[in-house]
Amino acid sequence: MRGPLYLGWCYLRRHPAKTATLVASIAIVLFLPVGLNVLVGEVSGRLMARAEATPLLVGARASALELVLSSLYFDAAEPEATRWSQLLRVRESELAEPIPLYVRFRVRDQPVVGTTLDYLDFRGLRVAEGRPFAVLGEALLGAAAARRLEVGVGDAVISSPESVFDLAGVYPLKMQVVGVLAPSHGPDDDAVFVDVKTAWVIAGLGHGHQDLARPEAQAAVLRRDGRHVTANASVVQYNQITADNIDSFHFHGEPEALPLTAVIAVPRDEKAGVLLRGRYESPDEPVQIARPREVMRELLATVAAIESWVLAAIGAVAVATLATAALVFSLSMRLRRREVRTLTMIGASRASVFVLLASEVIFVAIFAAGVAGALTLAVRRYAAAAIQAWLLG
Amino acid sequence: MVRMQDLVFRYREGGFELRVESLRVGRGERVAVVGPSGSGKTTLLHLAAGIVVPQHGRVETNATELSALDDGRRRDFRARHVGYVFQSFELLGYLDVLDNILLPFRVNPTLSLDAAARERAVSLARRVGIADKLPRRPGQLSQGEQQRAAVCRALVARPGLILADEPTGNLDAKNKQRVMEILHEQALAEGASLVVVTHDLDLLQDFERVVDFQELVGSQESVS
């Protein structure tokens, strides 16, 4: 650095507290609107990309937003469940391919997504290690889920109980990790994918236990009445599905009544999509068909309205801060009058004096812009994902 | 060399008028200007340096008529040809001593801050006994050391004219003597004209000529 710029730099170094305060104030003023804009844009972009890629969702007639958030982003809030019969209904319509989703349980903080292998094709997910789930009790982990749970192929994960104190509730199921997905930079990275039947087993809708026909289980049998066998509580129930006990797993009740969070309906073409939507428009219809793109647009329109109010408030603060900074700079100029007179007397050019005085503003502005830029990049890099996780967590 | 002829100067605000019919300081001549406070001695130096220009008359310094130059050219002229020493040193507190000495090179593009200039700054500091203070800030120096640093700043660009406005006013007897010795020494060594405004009559013996300012503006004559 040469000439008056060097002098300006020395001046700022000599007044570190004042410089740091000015830089921080202006950086915040610059960062807040830009950072907020980038943050909202980034989060909106991520949310919309997922929504755009999901044509239709069939779910219980309740909040469409909850249905979308839960089915697309595996939000922790659990919407009202629909039934397997709705999947059959979509399939029978021959207008769309149905993909089941049952998102209710967690492995620690990672959502367990009960679905079929069609989901992997639909989302374009690629198995990076191992293989997809094939039978009951197998799990396929998203890249981030595997990293956070610190497990890989060959390890096991255990579903978390919904309530520690609910003795009659859902019991943990130990699942074998058979594969890990390549990162897809979306909510799928955080999920533990299992066959939808495995999710029903976690829900207690299906189970496996000791074969009561075998001699070692006779002590537990209380009564035999034709095909019906009554046993006491000593019958061993399995909390892990293995090759040895998989045949003992079965479901009670009507298959059509088994629960689902939603059914992703992938219409064969645009017309089929419109026709399918038409079939769910009756007010007496117990289920709804949601278009995630529209639902998310509505949500983001609300966010945009709030953002504009926040930006207006930030603008007012920015004006006040910049006015204060201008006052500080002008006071600084006044304090430096004697210095300017000295420089003039020893032959400083007008340009040099101007650059020297302006350099205080220039350096502060450059540093503030740098700090604001770094913060904005950090927001873009880290905060968008964190905010999305926080909003949907 | 300084030559003033039929000079009339008054500040815009009015209230003060300086008239000098004739004043000449020869090349390499060392002149002291004495007179009461507020009589216009500092203004005389400012005229000689081209900091202000007269409303009437001529000011010629180092064969350049300053009153004919615009402000920018006069600034360039000062940077290259005039070394100015202030009573209150006027060192910049945020620069170290070396950067203070090199200040003229940093604030006027007609001077080139090269290795030779740096070497001269260090050499001057060594000669006046503050070489070990170069990395320090002015606030860490004694008053005598600060004035010596200010003298180095005035001399670093090898000016043909050294103007000093009561350079010993804030110094004790020992430092007074030392600073004046340095000014005389450097003026002699560089062949520069030296004009010193002072109230201190003890310092006059080393000058070749003493100008009584009152007589200068009153009788329009310089006195020896």
Tab-separated table of N, CA, C and O in Angstrom, chain B residues 39-90:
chain	number	residue	atom	x	y	z
B	39	SER	N	2.618	39.893	15.204
B	39	SER	CA	2.993	40.952	14.268
B	39	SER	C	2.977	40.484	12.813
B	39	SER	O	3.044	41.290	11.898
B	40	GLY	N	2.892	39.167	12.602
B	40	GLY	CA	2.804	38.669	11.217
B	40	GLY	C	4.009	37.862	10.769
B	40	GLY	O	4.169	37.600	9.574
B	41	LYS	N	4.829	37.439	11.728
B	41	LYS	CA	6.042	36.680	11.329
B	41	LYS	C	5.651	35.345	10.666
B	41	LYS	O	6.239	34.944	9.668
B	42	THR	N	4.696	34.681	11.285
B	42	THR	CA	4.265	33.385	10.727
B	42	THR	C	3.662	33.588	9.332
B	42	THR	O	3.913	32.805	8.413
B	43	THR	N	2.913	34.659	9.164
B	43	THR	CA	2.333	34.958	7.848
B	43	THR	C	3.441	35.164	6.812
B	43	THR	O	3.323	34.724	5.661
B	44	LEU	N	4.529	35.809	7.262
B	44	LEU	CA	5.668	36.015	6.354
B	44	LEU	C	6.206	34.665	5.867
B	44	LEU	O	6.489	34.489	4.677
B	45	LEU	N	6.328	33.705	6.822
B	45	LEU	CA	6.805	32.374	6.432
B	45	LEU	C	5.819	31.715	5.475
B	45	LEU	O	6.208	31.055	4.510
B	46	HIS	N	4.516	31.889	5.772
B	46	HIS	CA	3.493	31.283	4.912
B	46	HIS	C	3.567	31.863	3.500
B	46	HIS	O	3.375	31.154	2.517
B	47	LEU	N	3.863	33.139	3.414
B	47	LEU	CA	4.009	33.768	2.089
B	47	LEU	C	5.229	33.210	1.363
B	47	LEU	O	5.179	32.916	0.163
B	48	ALA	N	6.314	33.049	2.129
B	48	ALA	CA	7.547	32.529	1.522
B	48	ALA	C	7.358	31.089	1.035
B	48	ALA	O	7.974	30.666	0.052
B	49	ALA	N	6.483	30.344	1.747
B	49	ALA	CA	6.259	28.936	1.378
B	49	ALA	C	5.154	28.787	0.349
B	49	ALA	O	4.923	27.684	-0.149
B	50	GLY	N	4.449	29.869	0.060
B	50	GLY	CA	3.338	29.757	-0.896
B	50	GLY	C	2.089	29.150	-0.272
B	50	GLY	O	1.192	28.698	-0.985
B	51	ILE	N	2.029	29.145	1.050
B	51	ILE	CA	0.805	28.645	1.708
B	51	ILE	C	-0.320	29.656	1.496
B	51	ILE	O	-1.464	29.285	1.286
B	52	VAL	N	0.039	30.915	1.529
B	52	VAL	CA	-0.899	31.974	1.147
B	52	VAL	C	-0.227	32.843	0.080
B	52	VAL	O	1.003	32.819	-0.057
B	53	VAL	N	-1.035	33.544	-0.673
B	53	VAL	CA	-0.457	34.422	-1.701
B	53	VAL	C	-0.895	35.866	-1.432
B	53	VAL	O	-1.996	36.092	-0.922
B	54	PRO	N	-0.031	36.813	-1.750
B	54	PRO	CA	-0.367	38.213	-1.460
B	54	PRO	C	-1.393	38.765	-2.452
B	54	PRO	O	-1.518	38.268	-3.570
B	55	GLN	N	-2.108	39.777	-1.982
B	55	GLN	CA	-3.052	40.440	-2.883
B	55	GLN	C	-2.294	41.340	-3.873
B	55	GLN	O	-2.761	41.604	-4.969
B	56	HIS	N	-1.124	41.717	-3.437
B	56	HIS	CA	-0.334	42.613	-4.297
B	56	HIS	C	1.138	42.308	-4.091
B	56	HIS	O	1.555	41.915	-3.009
B	57	GLY	N	1.913	42.478	-5.146
B	57	GLY	CA	3.352	42.293	-5.030
B	57	GLY	C	3.792	40.901	-5.464
B	57	GLY	O	2.983	40.084	-5.911
B	58	ARG	N	5.103	40.664	-5.324
B	58	ARG	CA	5.692	39.418	-5.819
B	58	ARG	C	6.352	38.653	-4.681
B	58	ARG	O	6.988	39.237	-3.824
B	59	VAL	N	6.210	37.350	-4.732
B	59	VAL	CA	6.982	36.474	-3.835
B	59	VAL	C	7.692	35.479	-4.733
B	59	VAL	O	7.057	34.736	-5.478
B	60	GLU	N	8.997	35.485	-4.640
B	60	GLU	CA	9.774	34.574	-5.474
B	60	GLU	C	10.628	33.710	-4.556
B	60	GLU	O	11.374	34.218	-3.719
B	61	THR	N	10.424	32.414	-4.666
B	61	THR	CA	11.197	31.491	-3.838
B	61	THR	C	11.905	30.513	-4.765
B	61	THR	O	11.277	29.909	-5.646
B	62	ASN	N	13.195	30.378	-4.556
B	62	ASN	CA	14.007	29.501	-5.415
B	62	ASN	C	13.721	29.765	-6.897
B	62	ASN	O	13.465	28.834	-7.673
B	63	ALA	N	13.693	31.029	-7.231
B	63	ALA	CA	13.526	31.490	-8.612
B	63	ALA	C	12.156	31.159	-9.199
B	63	ALA	O	11.974	31.152	-10.410
B	64	THR	N	11.191	30.841	-8.351
B	64	THR	CA	9.828	30.590	-8.833
B	64	THR	C	8.895	31.628	-8.232
B	64	THR	O	8.896	31.824	-7.012
B	65	GLU	N	8.118	32.267	-9.086
B	65	GLU	CA	7.191	33.263	-8.567
B	65	GLU	C	5.934	32.551	-8.074
B	65	GLU	O	5.099	32.096	-8.859
B	66	LEU	N	5.841	32.437	-6.762
B	66	LEU	CA	4.768	31.626	-6.166
B	66	LEU	C	3.393	32.232	-6.396
B	66	LEU	O	2.412	31.517	-6.570
B	67	SER	N	3.343	33.571	-6.387
B	67	SER	CA	2.029	34.198	-6.527
B	67	SER	C	1.418	33.947	-7.901
B	67	SER	O	0.221	34.143	-8.095
B	68	ALA	N	2.240	33.473	-8.847
B	68	ALA	CA	1.709	33.202	-10.190
B	68	ALA	C	1.241	31.746	-10.320
B	68	ALA	O	0.691	31.349	-11.342
B	69	LEU	N	1.495	30.939	-9.297
B	69	LEU	CA	1.127	29.516	-9.387
B	69	LEU	C	-0.243	29.278	-8.762
B	69	LEU	O	-0.634	29.966	-7.814
B	70	ASP	N	-0.941	28.270	-9.285
B	70	ASP	CA	-2.208	27.913	-8.640
B	70	ASP	C	-1.912	27.079	-7.386
B	70	ASP	O	-0.762	26.721	-7.121
B	71	ASP	N	-2.974	26.795	-6.632
B	71	ASP	CA	-2.792	26.121	-5.348
B	71	ASP	C	-2.080	24.762	-5.491
B	71	ASP	O	-1.173	24.432	-4.729
B	72	GLY	N	-2.470	24.003	-6.495
B	72	GLY	CA	-1.882	22.675	-6.691
B	72	GLY	C	-0.400	22.752	-6.959
B	72	GLY	O	0.400	21.982	-6.395
B	73	ARG	N	-0.009	23.693	-7.819
B	73	ARG	CA	1.416	23.829	-8.147
B	73	ARG	C	2.208	24.331	-6.928
B	73	ARG	O	3.361	23.966	-6.729
B	74	ARG	N	1.579	25.218	-6.169
B	74	ARG	CA	2.278	25.704	-4.964
B	74	ARG	C	2.482	24.575	-3.960
B	74	ARG	O	3.498	24.496	-3.284
B	75	ARG	N	1.494	23.677	-3.869
B	75	ARG	CA	1.649	22.519	-2.977
B	75	ARG	C	2.823	21.652	-3.448
B	75	ARG	O	3.651	21.214	-2.641
B	76	ASP	N	2.851	21.410	-4.758
B	76	ASP	CA	3.960	20.610	-5.304
B	76	ASP	C	5.298	21.299	-5.028
B	76	ASP	O	6.293	20.652	-4.689
B	77	PHE	N	5.286	22.603	-5.216
B	77	PHE	CA	6.523	23.370	-4.988
B	77	PHE	C	6.996	23.229	-3.543
B	77	PHE	O	8.175	22.997	-3.275
B	78	ARG	N	6.036	23.360	-2.618
B	78	ARG	CA	6.395	23.237	-1.190
B	78	ARG	C	6.972	21.857	-0.894
B	78	ARG	O	7.955	21.724	-0.177
B	79	ALA	N	6.321	20.842	-1.458
B	79	ALA	CA	6.786	19.480	-1.175
B	79	ALA	C	8.223	19.292	-1.630
B	79	ALA	O	9.015	18.624	-0.959
B	80	ARG	N	8.553	19.885	-2.772
B	80	ARG	CA	9.878	19.644	-3.341
B	80	ARG	C	10.945	20.626	-2.852
B	80	ARG	O	12.108	20.277	-2.768
B	81	HIS	N	10.533	21.852	-2.536
B	81	HIS	CA	11.558	22.882	-2.290
B	81	HIS	C	11.551	23.479	-0.898
B	81	HIS	O	12.487	24.198	-0.547
B	82	VAL	N	10.491	23.246	-0.122
B	82	VAL	CA	10.389	23.914	1.187
B	82	VAL	C	10.297	22.879	2.303
B	82	VAL	O	9.497	21.945	2.224
B	83	GLY	N	11.141	23.071	3.319
B	83	GLY	CA	11.016	22.259	4.525
B	83	GLY	C	10.491	23.147	5.637
B	83	GLY	O	11.037	24.222	5.890
B	84	TYR	N	9.396	22.703	6.291
B	84	TYR	CA	8.752	23.574	7.274
B	84	TYR	C	8.823	22.910	8.643
B	84	TYR	O	8.413	21.773	8.814
B	85	VAL	N	9.346	23.652	9.624
B	85	VAL	CA	9.421	23.143	11.009
B	85	VAL	C	8.469	23.977	11.864
B	85	VAL	O	8.518	25.203	11.840
B	86	PHE	N	7.577	23.269	12.584
B	86	PHE	CA	6.566	23.949	13.397
B	86	PHE	C	7.001	24.027	14.856
B	86	PHE	O	7.756	23.186	15.338
B	87	GLN	N	6.457	25.031	15.565
B	87	GLN	CA	6.765	25.149	16.995
B	87	GLN	C	6.272	23.911	17.752
B	87	GLN	O	6.947	23.390	18.617
B	88	SER	N	5.067	23.441	17.387
B	88	SER	CA	4.493	22.306	18.134
B	88	SER	C	4.644	20.994	17.364
B	88	SER	O	3.794	20.120	17.451
B	89	PHE	N	5.706	20.885	16.621
B	89	PHE	CA	6.163	19.656	15.952
B	89	PHE	C	5.203	19.162	14.862
B	89	PHE	O	5.616	18.831	13.781
B	90	GLU	N	3.921	19.052	15.220
B	90	GLU	CA	2.889	18.596	14.275
B	90	GLU	C	3.222	17.243	13.663
B	90	GLU	O	3.044	17.018	12.462
